[in-house]
DNA sequence: TACGATTACAGTACAGTACAGGATACAAAC
DNA sequence: GTTTGTATCCTGTACTGTACTGTAATCGTA
């Protein structure tokens, strides 16, 4: 084959030969001499042509294969799979579902990380096996792995399935791993960790609003229990802890039904936007005063909630993405708790 | 025999030939070109027609036989036995950016398509070359390609870059292609097309609100010109056409500045949510009445906009995803315009 | 200096792909 | 019955990647 005339192996160099092979193939891809799906010489023919050990060529090819630049088909050969994303920083961003808030984190991250990086987004739908597949398939292919771990159960210690998840995550090189949002997995040592402390966050935020909350007789947390995508149960725990600590009457609801009976003195904390919409509509319908007769606190702030005057307890999603980007760019490591605030408005 | 014209064997491909035969036949069954009890070519005639070794064809047939998709009768031939194949359908969903609305389309699509499919999401950031690479890399890897084509320029005819995009899209098998949202590319024949007719949609929707719009003296369209992710310019054209047709005074703004001077009788149409928030805040600040002194129409509806009583002109994102899913499941093909509505509320 | 890790080489073995050819058993048409 | 075409099974050959083995030279560091 004459395809590889332009590969130069320097016997004198201090750079290992297998690295030279890797680099020259990457170079040939970047200058367009090698294109996607193109076959590259077999290990045998390459080693014969350049008087190299088969082992050396194999090593180079296996590195390129790990980085997903080439793939191998047993009995056929090696083929180019990627022609882009070289010399850039490649980031894999894995989230459980696509919500408004995850989207805002992702977008603020992509904006902050800048043009010298490429970020792929993958959604694993809270599915353990899908997550494991994704991770296995992309092992070593990226420079950073940003993972938001949210799975069907939070009680991670007793489920073997999630054990697999934890071991899979732990197999990622520590300096490539960024854990976001959830810190309750037994991840040994992540490079970067930006988390919400769900239990204490809601507890502390509600405490900030205690004076106003005390005006109400009973607290309702609308927590979607049977949702396909579960919310952290620690939100529940933090809410309960707060209510018990300050001797407040409380109840957990699964959703705001259409025929819900509202009473003066009720205070609702909603998580899903649909529940908030339903609730406010019913308050208006029954001519209660929002923030007077009935209080509403919404989880996760948005600009439109501000316009509506809805009191919120919320983490700062934009900052979450920005912090992750900044820490990667600055190569700082460590654990950072993302700020969580009580945002006082008219609905309380 | 000419029965098997539709089998494609690529000698260069990294997929083994026998696998290509298997996939080809399964694909032809799933699209209905091969029916139950139908005879398929003998090993000999198949191998001669496609210049393959008999062994290769035999291997493919024996795999299909093992999977009970075909049966063999000694001395006669091979026959299809099963047309219901419950293999998972893989779908590639390509969008230009991750906005609230794209997200809603995606989520409603994934919900509607059901558990027997797997949908991967890829974001190409309006970047032509990134788009081309994604497509090239995933060529033949999916059963359906759902593409929302939005690129840096809409004037697609004069830019060679986007010519490449069009040819790349046209290379996708017609029965695997779903074009969404944008119908102004010269795509020859897509399997499914669900589009917004941006220019006529805004024109018609505004016409529905003409009586109320006439109360205002001047119309402002807040159209982010220099955004990283451009909005279709046909929105502009439709707006202009409407204003000219009905002799309304109008102006195009790039954004709502903090020091904007509001006048009684102004009517604003905002596209970005941030502009809507800014605008409403300023209206409140300057103690104008929303819907009285100053009118507001927002592009793209959301539940919270309903709560706020913001009049909207909007397409139905949920339906867009659902329609795509339904058409794929039902194997119907054709062009469908997604509904676009004028939603009358208090802000006008 | 000594040790361990990396690099590079050589050899062996195994498994998958694709081709070519041959032998046999069955079915249908002549 | 013969001929033709069919599936089925067998052999062999020449590639391919994958996975080990052992050996020697080199380099950095303790």
XYZ file of C-alpha atoms (C1' of nucleotides) in Angstrom:
756
model
C 0.000 0.000 0.000
C 1.180 3.446 -0.767
C -1.380 5.139 1.424
C 1.111 5.564 4.159
C 4.026 7.032 2.268
C 3.503 10.169 4.278
C 3.885 8.466 7.604
C 7.259 9.225 9.012
C 8.794 7.073 11.642
C 11.947 8.560 13.049
C 14.316 5.999 14.474
C 16.345 8.642 16.248
C 13.563 10.434 18.027
C 12.959 10.252 21.735
C 9.291 10.068 20.969
C 8.157 6.450 21.083
C 7.463 4.915 17.716
C 3.919 3.935 18.566
C 3.215 7.559 19.501
C 4.665 8.696 16.183
C 2.262 6.377 14.388
C -0.654 7.755 16.372
C 0.353 11.328 15.707
C 0.961 10.862 12.012
C -2.392 9.208 11.495
C -4.097 12.017 13.363
C -2.123 14.461 11.263
C -3.124 12.760 8.045
C -6.734 12.904 9.097
C -6.505 16.577 9.919
C -4.965 17.473 6.563
C -7.615 15.441 4.787
C -5.460 12.644 3.401
C -7.486 10.168 5.401
C -11.235 10.385 5.387
C -14.093 8.949 7.317
C -14.839 5.249 6.782
C -11.572 4.847 4.930
C -9.627 1.697 5.558
C -6.128 2.002 6.918
C -3.433 -0.617 6.343
C -3.621 -3.779 8.363
C -1.252 -4.270 11.233
C 0.708 -6.781 9.188
C 1.151 -4.681 6.080
C 1.947 -1.579 8.112
C 4.610 -3.331 10.144
C 6.148 -4.883 7.058
C 6.211 -1.650 5.106
C 7.850 0.385 7.839
C 9.929 -2.405 9.304
C 8.230 -2.205 12.632
C 7.154 -4.850 15.047
C 3.555 -5.835 14.682
C 3.246 -5.137 18.377
C 4.228 -1.509 17.925
C 1.645 -0.942 15.225
C -0.952 -2.781 17.236
C -0.270 -0.558 20.238
C -0.699 2.569 18.163
C -3.900 1.279 16.602
C -5.325 0.299 19.971
C -4.719 3.811 21.286
C -6.457 5.302 18.272
C -9.239 2.828 18.792
C -9.660 3.816 22.441
C -9.926 7.424 21.416
C -12.563 6.395 18.894
C -10.618 7.749 15.959
C -10.591 4.327 14.305
C -12.603 1.147 14.812
C -11.630 -2.413 14.152
C -13.572 -5.234 12.602
C -12.151 -8.615 13.373
C -11.156 -10.257 10.168
C -11.543 -7.115 8.113
C -9.381 -4.277 9.240
C -9.226 -0.847 10.791
C -11.376 2.074 9.645
C -11.401 5.799 10.319
C -14.451 6.877 12.290
C -13.806 10.505 13.133
C -12.299 13.344 11.216
C -13.298 16.179 13.510
C -12.816 17.119 17.092
C -9.095 16.617 17.059
C -6.888 18.939 19.081
C -10.011 20.270 20.719
C -10.989 19.482 24.259
C -13.778 16.951 24.082
C -16.365 16.787 26.787
C -19.150 14.307 27.385
C -22.092 15.769 29.245
C -24.401 13.106 30.632
C -27.789 13.960 32.088
C -30.716 11.844 33.197
C -33.444 13.814 31.493
C -33.927 16.948 29.504
C -35.623 19.457 31.772
C -35.620 23.222 31.566
C -33.079 23.342 34.352
C -30.725 20.753 32.957
C -30.915 22.648 29.709
C -29.938 25.882 31.390
C -26.983 24.219 33.067
C -25.865 22.739 29.767
C -26.266 25.976 27.841
C -24.458 28.071 30.416
C -21.705 25.477 30.476
C -21.294 25.453 26.704
C -21.276 29.240 26.617
C -18.673 29.465 29.362
C -16.343 26.736 28.158
C -15.767 28.624 24.919
C -15.092 27.690 21.341
C -11.988 25.635 21.915
C -14.006 22.745 23.221
C -16.624 20.434 21.936
C -19.358 19.168 24.213
C -21.542 16.175 23.421
C -24.787 15.791 25.287
C -26.201 12.391 26.135
C -29.434 11.618 27.909
C -29.729 8.321 29.727
C -33.346 8.649 30.842
C -32.527 7.506 34.386
C -31.799 4.110 32.876
C -28.885 2.314 34.504
C -28.082 -0.021 31.661
C -28.323 2.726 29.082
C -25.964 4.782 31.221
C -23.500 1.924 31.520
C -23.623 1.327 27.776
C -22.952 4.949 27.022
C -20.034 5.090 29.412
C -18.545 1.850 28.163
C -18.909 2.896 24.542
C -17.194 6.207 25.162
C -14.515 5.064 27.521
C -11.360 7.125 27.021
C -12.887 8.932 24.079
C -13.298 12.224 25.926
C -11.118 14.562 27.915
C -13.783 15.254 30.492
C -16.870 13.410 31.669
C -19.507 15.569 33.255
C -22.100 13.393 34.903
C -25.339 14.269 36.644
C -26.150 11.069 38.460
C -29.875 10.635 38.984
C -31.241 7.128 38.917
C -34.508 5.440 39.633
C -33.647 4.887 43.261
C -31.664 7.093 45.534
C -30.971 4.429 48.073
C -27.852 3.488 46.247
C -26.282 1.209 48.757
C -28.755 -1.615 48.490
C -29.148 -1.985 44.771
C -26.608 -3.984 42.858
C -27.539 -2.207 39.647
C -26.349 1.098 40.934
C -23.277 -0.572 42.339
C -22.393 -1.177 38.737
C -22.977 2.463 37.993
C -20.699 3.529 40.803
C -17.916 1.174 39.772
C -18.277 2.285 36.172
C -17.965 5.908 37.176
C -15.055 5.137 39.442
C -13.253 3.581 36.499
C -13.050 6.987 34.840
C -9.715 8.683 35.417
C -10.069 10.988 38.389
C -8.768 14.043 36.584
C -11.369 13.638 33.872
C -14.399 13.317 36.081
C -16.863 16.045 36.942
C -19.833 15.146 39.124
C -22.721 17.544 39.118
C -25.887 18.113 41.052
C -25.866 14.888 43.079
C -23.226 14.146 45.667
C -24.719 11.121 47.303
C -22.972 8.502 45.272
C -19.955 6.760 46.665
C -17.664 8.243 44.078
C -14.199 7.999 45.462
C -12.511 11.127 44.293
C -13.926 13.209 41.539
C -11.842 15.893 39.968
C -14.631 18.414 40.290
C -17.861 18.152 42.182
C -20.574 20.772 42.050
C -23.527 19.665 44.049
C -26.838 20.551 45.531
C -27.290 19.471 49.115
C -30.982 18.775 48.533
C -31.892 17.991 52.126
C -30.156 20.890 53.805
C -30.767 23.308 50.951
C -34.536 23.146 51.247
C -34.273 23.125 55.040
C -32.127 26.233 55.160
C -34.047 28.056 52.459
C -37.351 27.500 54.219
C -35.781 28.657 57.453
C -34.974 31.933 55.733
C -38.646 32.360 55.002
C -39.773 31.155 58.411
C -41.370 34.419 59.511
C -43.622 34.462 56.469
C -44.239 30.737 56.471
C -45.445 30.894 60.075
C -48.417 32.967 58.923
C -49.846 29.836 57.308
C -51.584 27.005 59.073
C -50.542 24.045 57.014
C -47.752 23.282 54.549
C -48.224 21.095 51.488
C -45.299 19.771 49.504
C -46.348 18.684 46.035
C -43.811 15.975 45.316
C -44.460 13.831 42.212
C -43.933 10.379 43.616
C -44.666 8.166 40.663
C -43.036 10.303 38.047
C -40.953 8.546 35.397
C -38.083 10.744 36.397
C -37.882 10.838 40.152
C -36.827 13.843 42.140
C -34.331 13.323 44.933
C -36.115 12.004 47.985
C -33.822 14.138 50.123
C -36.045 17.058 49.185
C -38.786 15.257 51.126
C -36.513 14.603 54.069
C -35.415 18.211 54.281
C -39.000 19.400 54.111
C -40.110 17.001 56.840
C -37.187 17.944 59.034
C -38.071 21.613 58.695
C -41.746 21.068 59.516
C -41.035 18.847 62.503
C -38.332 21.114 63.859
C -40.589 24.146 63.832
C -43.771 22.235 64.744
C -45.602 23.026 61.533
C -48.543 20.996 60.312
C -47.684 19.464 56.938
C -48.713 16.999 54.252
C -47.177 15.519 51.124
C -49.249 15.577 47.937
C -48.463 13.808 44.702
C -49.939 16.431 42.465
C -52.432 19.281 42.324
C -55.699 17.658 41.345
C -58.357 19.619 39.526
C -60.807 19.198 42.381
C -58.429 20.026 45.184
C -60.046 21.766 48.144
C -58.200 24.943 49.005
C -58.457 26.519 52.419
C -57.368 29.891 53.644
C -54.074 29.415 55.438
C -52.716 26.736 53.113
C -49.161 27.031 51.856
C -48.063 25.002 48.850
C -44.569 24.165 47.719
C -44.599 22.944 44.122
C -41.808 21.270 42.198
C -43.266 20.605 38.765
C -44.293 23.568 36.668
C -47.597 21.936 35.737
C -48.542 21.771 39.417
C -47.727 25.442 39.848
C -49.892 26.360 36.879
C -52.790 24.224 38.100
C -52.520 25.626 41.585
C -52.443 29.275 40.584
C -55.370 28.730 38.224
C -57.434 27.203 41.015
C -56.511 29.937 43.471
C -57.695 32.495 40.952
C -60.819 30.513 40.138
C -61.869 30.290 43.759
C -60.998 33.939 44.274
C -58.470 33.443 47.006
C -55.656 35.949 47.242
C -52.286 34.587 46.235
C -49.783 35.392 48.949
C -52.564 36.365 51.339
C -55.099 33.598 51.796
C -52.956 30.991 50.177
C -49.187 30.931 49.882
C -47.154 29.442 47.082
C -43.479 28.618 46.956
C -42.048 27.176 43.783
C -38.977 25.010 43.468
C -36.487 26.200 40.826
C -36.669 29.814 39.745
C -37.221 31.103 36.205
C -37.501 34.631 34.821
C -41.231 34.222 34.215
C -41.781 33.171 37.816
C -40.186 36.454 38.785
C -42.661 38.323 36.579
C -45.482 36.398 38.196
C -44.210 37.295 41.658
C -43.848 33.658 42.686
C -41.666 33.136 45.743
C -39.025 30.549 44.959
C -36.478 28.340 46.564
C -33.897 27.585 43.981
C -30.355 26.823 43.119
C -28.537 28.941 40.544
C -28.458 26.826 37.402
C -26.530 29.287 35.325
C -23.809 29.451 37.937
C -23.655 25.684 38.074
C -22.691 25.463 34.431
C -20.354 28.404 34.679
C -18.568 27.017 37.710
C -17.974 23.701 35.991
C -16.607 25.432 32.892
C -14.391 27.743 34.917
C -12.962 24.932 37.009
C -12.147 22.876 33.930
C -10.504 25.833 32.233
C -8.550 26.802 35.343
C -7.778 23.185 36.176
C -8.813 23.735 39.747
C -10.267 20.781 41.532
C -12.481 20.265 44.530
C -15.982 20.172 45.879
C -18.222 23.171 45.461
C -21.723 23.513 46.794
C -23.858 25.456 44.406
C -25.720 28.335 46.094
C -29.346 27.727 46.979
C -31.546 30.679 47.817
C -34.837 31.702 49.247
C -36.188 34.273 46.835
C -38.815 36.370 48.533
C -41.670 37.564 46.324
C -45.385 38.316 46.564
C -46.790 34.804 46.593
C -45.909 34.284 50.255
C -33.679 -11.951 -11.025
C -34.165 -8.293 -10.447
C -35.945 -8.777 -7.143
C -32.918 -7.779 -5.183
C -31.981 -4.513 -6.732
C -32.605 -2.869 -3.388
C -29.926 -4.776 -1.582
C -26.839 -2.655 -1.249
C -23.492 -4.224 -0.618
C -20.617 -1.860 -0.116
C -17.254 -3.487 -0.536
C -15.505 -0.617 1.192
C -17.684 -0.623 4.245
C -16.375 -1.515 7.633
C -19.437 -3.657 8.130
C -18.869 -7.279 7.083
C -20.593 -8.237 3.864
C -22.640 -11.013 5.381
C -23.958 -8.544 7.975
C -24.866 -6.093 5.228
C -26.932 -8.799 3.561
C -28.696 -9.581 6.841
C -29.426 -5.916 7.511
C -30.564 -5.322 3.963
C -33.113 -8.098 4.068
C -34.390 -7.105 7.493
C -34.706 -3.540 6.297
C -36.588 -4.574 3.188
C -38.962 -6.599 5.308
C -39.563 -3.696 7.655
C -40.372 -1.286 4.842
C -42.687 -3.837 3.241
C -40.709 -4.644 0.098
C -40.468 -8.244 1.183
C -43.569 -9.999 2.391
C -44.397 -13.159 4.248
C -43.974 -16.460 2.344
C -42.157 -14.637 -0.420
C -39.218 -16.450 -1.952
C -35.838 -14.818 -1.814
C -33.075 -15.531 -4.313
C -31.084 -18.722 -3.976
C -27.583 -18.624 -2.605
C -26.166 -19.208 -6.057
C -28.085 -16.514 -7.887
C -27.536 -14.030 -5.077
C -23.803 -14.630 -5.011
C -23.542 -14.366 -8.777
C -25.596 -11.212 -8.995
C -23.617 -9.368 -6.352
C -20.280 -10.991 -7.067
C -20.043 -12.518 -3.659
C -18.781 -15.825 -2.488
C -21.475 -18.382 -1.998
C -20.165 -18.838 1.483
C -20.838 -15.215 2.331
C -24.442 -15.389 1.232
C -24.918 -18.715 2.938
C -23.613 -17.262 6.170
C -26.076 -14.393 6.013
C -28.976 -16.706 5.220
C -28.079 -19.073 8.042
C -28.098 -16.145 10.495
C -31.506 -15.075 9.250
C -32.653 -18.652 9.531
C -31.372 -18.923 13.075
C -33.292 -15.771 13.952
C -36.336 -17.398 12.350
C -36.811 -14.623 9.841
C -36.522 -17.026 6.904
C -36.851 -20.795 6.513
C -35.224 -23.081 4.028
C -36.677 -25.991 2.094
C -34.062 -28.315 0.810
C -34.006 -28.345 -2.932
C -36.395 -25.418 -3.225
C -35.185 -22.238 -1.699
C -35.470 -19.718 1.118
C -38.727 -18.115 2.175
C -39.666 -15.243 4.469
C -41.482 -16.440 7.568
C -41.789 -13.405 9.731
C -42.472 -9.756 8.980
C -42.917 -8.491 12.513
C -39.433 -7.820 13.728
C -39.224 -6.522 17.238
C -35.762 -5.121 17.025
C -35.395 -1.689 18.537
C -35.707 1.259 16.223
C -32.792 3.645 16.472
C -33.400 7.287 15.816
C -31.008 10.190 15.499
C -32.509 13.512 16.473
C -30.437 16.461 15.275
C -31.139 20.000 16.423
C -29.272 23.242 16.013
C -29.507 24.428 19.582
C -31.074 23.476 22.843
C -33.925 25.854 23.493
C -37.014 25.378 25.629
C -39.033 24.730 22.505
C -36.693 22.264 20.893
C -36.627 20.503 24.218
C -40.383 20.247 24.288
C -40.451 18.839 20.775
C -37.824 16.295 21.699
C -39.522 15.269 24.929
C -42.933 14.917 23.360
C -41.381 12.902 20.560
C -39.595 10.525 22.928
C -42.765 10.076 24.964
C -44.849 9.359 21.891
C -42.471 7.033 20.100
C -42.579 4.617 23.019
C -40.195 2.158 24.610
C -39.441 0.130 21.512
C -37.182 2.841 20.178
C -34.029 4.552 21.197
C -33.503 8.202 20.345
C -30.126 9.911 20.421
C -30.000 13.675 20.560
C -27.238 15.632 18.877
C -26.764 19.371 18.876
C -24.818 20.884 16.029
C -24.824 24.481 17.240
C -25.762 25.798 13.800
C -22.312 24.700 12.697
C -22.250 23.327 9.162
C -19.074 21.329 9.438
C -20.046 19.878 12.772
C -23.339 18.881 11.242
C -21.672 17.255 8.272
C -19.345 15.319 10.494
C -22.119 14.065 12.706
C -24.060 12.900 9.704
C -21.067 11.290 8.067
C -20.049 9.546 11.253
C -23.511 8.167 11.848
C -24.270 7.292 8.273
C -26.311 4.071 8.126
C -26.176 3.713 11.895
C -29.790 4.713 12.470
C -33.200 3.725 11.215
C -34.467 7.297 11.157
C -32.825 10.676 10.944
C -34.858 13.535 12.316
C -33.277 16.807 11.327
C -34.178 20.360 12.227
C -32.172 22.328 9.703
C -31.259 25.762 10.977
C -27.968 27.192 9.868
C -26.148 30.476 10.140
C -27.624 31.763 6.920
C -31.041 31.128 5.539
C -30.186 32.157 2.041
C -29.151 28.648 1.260
C -28.784 28.906 -2.464
C -25.732 31.096 -2.535
C -23.526 29.442 0.018
C -21.480 26.453 -0.989
C -21.218 25.340 2.596
C -24.903 24.756 2.835
C -24.846 23.101 -0.543
C -22.770 20.481 1.164
C -25.360 20.248 3.886
C -28.118 19.738 1.361
C -26.218 17.072 -0.550
C -25.334 15.326 2.694
C -28.959 15.271 3.749
C -30.018 14.108 0.314
C -27.648 11.179 0.648
C -29.768 9.806 3.465
C -32.191 7.158 2.306
C -35.520 8.843 1.646
C -37.497 6.466 3.806
C -35.287 7.226 6.787
C -35.432 10.983 6.639
C -37.626 13.249 8.710
C -37.295 16.982 8.233
C -38.700 19.177 10.941
C -39.423 22.823 11.513
C -37.725 24.182 8.416
C -38.924 23.459 4.923
C -36.850 25.892 2.951
C -34.022 23.564 2.093
C -33.880 21.970 -1.299
C -34.350 18.499 0.086
C -35.540 16.339 -2.739
C -37.971 14.024 -1.114
C -38.093 13.522 2.577
C -40.053 10.667 3.990
C -41.732 12.917 6.512
C -41.743 16.683 6.709
C -43.320 18.623 9.547
C -42.734 22.274 9.097
C -43.493 25.753 10.244
C -44.237 28.171 7.476
C -42.571 30.996 9.361
C -43.471 33.788 6.969
C -47.149 32.949 6.449
C -47.619 31.674 10.005
C -46.813 35.001 11.626
C -48.705 36.842 8.885
C -51.869 34.791 9.360
C -51.668 34.743 13.137
C -51.342 38.519 13.304
C -54.237 38.839 10.919
C -56.348 36.916 13.405
C -55.544 39.546 15.994
C -55.956 42.437 13.592
C -58.897 44.052 15.380
C -56.975 44.301 18.628
C -53.681 45.182 16.943
C -55.326 48.108 15.174
C -55.843 49.801 18.543
C -52.091 50.420 18.715
C -50.193 53.099 16.890
C -46.904 51.395 16.210
C -45.674 47.793 16.081
C -42.226 46.768 17.258
C -40.780 43.367 16.430
C -37.920 42.498 18.789
C -35.836 40.264 16.556
C -32.363 39.326 17.870
C -30.237 40.010 14.831
C -26.762 39.223 16.045
C -27.611 36.234 18.133
C -25.296 33.251 17.925
C -28.291 31.175 16.974
C -30.242 33.041 14.376
C -34.003 32.931 14.070
C -35.471 32.389 10.634
C -35.491 35.653 8.738
C -38.812 34.682 7.258
C -40.342 35.748 10.565
C -39.176 39.242 9.663
C -40.559 39.014 6.177
C -43.951 37.857 7.378
C -44.079 40.635 9.931
C -43.150 43.277 7.355
C -45.656 41.933 4.886
C -48.396 42.122 7.514
C -47.551 45.698 8.501
C -47.309 46.924 4.931
C -50.470 45.191 3.852
C -52.518 46.762 6.601
C -50.666 50.080 6.574
C -49.361 49.820 10.105
C -46.394 51.812 11.356
C -43.629 49.435 12.414
C -40.012 49.072 13.464
C -37.568 46.239 14.037
C -35.599 46.251 17.303
C -32.697 44.012 18.179
C -33.492 43.787 21.851
C -35.282 45.517 24.696
C -32.710 47.865 26.154
C -32.900 48.912 29.788
C -33.409 52.531 28.839
C -36.000 51.974 26.153
C -38.545 54.775 25.830
C -42.060 53.409 25.989
C -45.005 55.302 24.619
C -48.696 54.727 25.022
C -49.907 52.982 21.902
C -46.810 50.867 21.377
C -47.216 47.176 20.593
C -44.267 44.822 21.028
C -43.762 41.381 19.614
C -40.966 39.594 21.451
C -39.243 36.387 20.480
C -36.672 35.827 23.219
C -37.925 35.267 26.729
C -35.376 37.680 28.164
C -36.829 40.477 26.028
C -40.323 39.681 27.258
C -39.170 39.814 30.874
C -37.325 43.091 30.361
C -40.265 44.611 28.575
C -42.883 43.666 31.154
C -40.626 44.875 33.945
C -40.251 48.263 32.261
C -43.942 48.545 31.557
C -44.613 47.956 35.226
C -41.861 50.303 36.309
C -43.208 53.147 34.235
C -46.736 52.356 35.379
C -48.191 51.743 31.976
C -51.037 49.279 31.747
C -50.153 46.035 30.003
C -52.713 45.337 27.333
C -54.090 48.836 27.597
C -51.418 51.500 27.091
C -48.902 49.066 25.751
C -49.524 45.758 24.017
C -47.352 42.686 24.130
C -47.389 39.626 21.927
C -44.931 36.874 22.634
C -43.629 34.336 20.152
C -43.891 30.716 21.345
C -46.351 29.933 24.104
C -45.593 28.384 27.505
C -47.817 27.534 30.489
C -46.373 30.374 32.537
C -47.131 32.863 29.770
C -50.717 31.713 30.055
C -50.685 32.439 33.793
C -49.249 35.868 33.066
C -51.955 36.527 30.506
C -49.499 37.150 27.714
C -51.010 37.022 24.246
C -48.994 34.646 22.102
C -48.493 33.602 18.535
C -47.136 30.124 18.609
C -46.840 26.772 16.993
C -47.764 23.656 18.936
C -44.462 22.101 19.926
C -45.940 19.136 21.672
C -47.930 18.248 18.604
C -44.870 18.575 16.417
C -43.090 15.821 18.335
C -46.200 13.706 18.520
C -46.895 13.989 14.815
C -43.389 12.898 13.949
C -43.629 9.917 16.272
C -47.028 8.922 14.991
C -45.991 9.146 11.351
C -42.930 7.008 11.978
C -44.941 4.408 13.845
C -47.702 4.350 11.246
C -45.238 4.476 8.361
C -47.208 7.262 6.758
C -45.266 9.725 4.726
C -45.837 13.235 3.506
C -45.659 16.917 4.304
C -47.503 18.273 7.294
C -47.708 21.877 8.353
C -47.695 22.169 12.091
C -50.545 24.346 13.410
C -49.708 27.902 14.344
C -52.135 29.905 16.433
C -52.990 33.342 17.651
C -53.692 32.910 21.362
C -55.724 35.826 22.623
C -55.009 36.913 26.192
C -54.967 40.054 28.288
C -51.708 41.616 27.121
C -53.250 42.890 23.894
C 24.247 1.543 41.512
C 19.979 -0.857 41.381
C 15.249 -1.203 40.466
C 11.065 -0.755 37.956
C 8.563 0.914 34.148
C 8.366 1.743 29.364
C 9.454 0.663 24.754
C 10.251 -2.366 20.992
C 10.771 -6.594 19.134
C 9.702 -11.684 17.968
C 7.036 -15.567 18.222
C 2.835 -18.371 18.935
C -1.904 -19.228 19.070
C -6.686 -18.281 18.293
C -10.815 -16.387 16.016
C -13.420 -13.963 12.398
C -14.004 -12.730 7.241
C -14.166 -13.912 2.538
C -13.227 -16.592 -1.052
C -13.111 -21.142 -3.925
C -14.227 -25.598 -4.717
C -16.372 -30.107 -3.993
C -19.820 -33.641 -2.299
C -24.460 -34.929 -1.069
C -29.509 -34.899 -0.606
C -33.677 -33.211 -2.113
C -37.311 -31.214 -5.474
C -39.199 -30.166 -9.769
C -39.324 -30.256 -14.751
C -38.037 -32.537 -18.979
C -34.782 -41.816 -15.351
C -32.196 -37.824 -16.287
C -31.192 -33.186 -15.814
C -31.156 -28.974 -13.464
C -31.347 -26.209 -9.597
C -31.735 -26.144 -4.811
C -29.980 -26.338 0.329
C -26.505 -28.336 3.270
C -22.151 -29.659 4.699
C -17.326 -30.272 4.018
C -12.550 -29.063 2.820
C -8.788 -25.595 2.217
C -6.514 -20.927 1.712
C -5.336 -16.311 2.753
C -6.222 -12.627 4.824
C -7.660 -9.940 9.161
C -7.639 -8.517 14.455
C -6.719 -10.154 19.294
C -4.153 -12.019 22.924
C -0.787 -14.011 24.958
C 4.302 -15.308 25.706
C 9.383 -14.009 26.357
C 13.467 -10.955 25.677
C 16.309 -7.083 25.381
C 17.349 -2.217 25.483
C 16.399 2.241 27.423
C 15.072 5.692 30.715
C 13.902 7.824 35.157
C 14.287 7.587 39.803
C 15.192 5.879 44.351
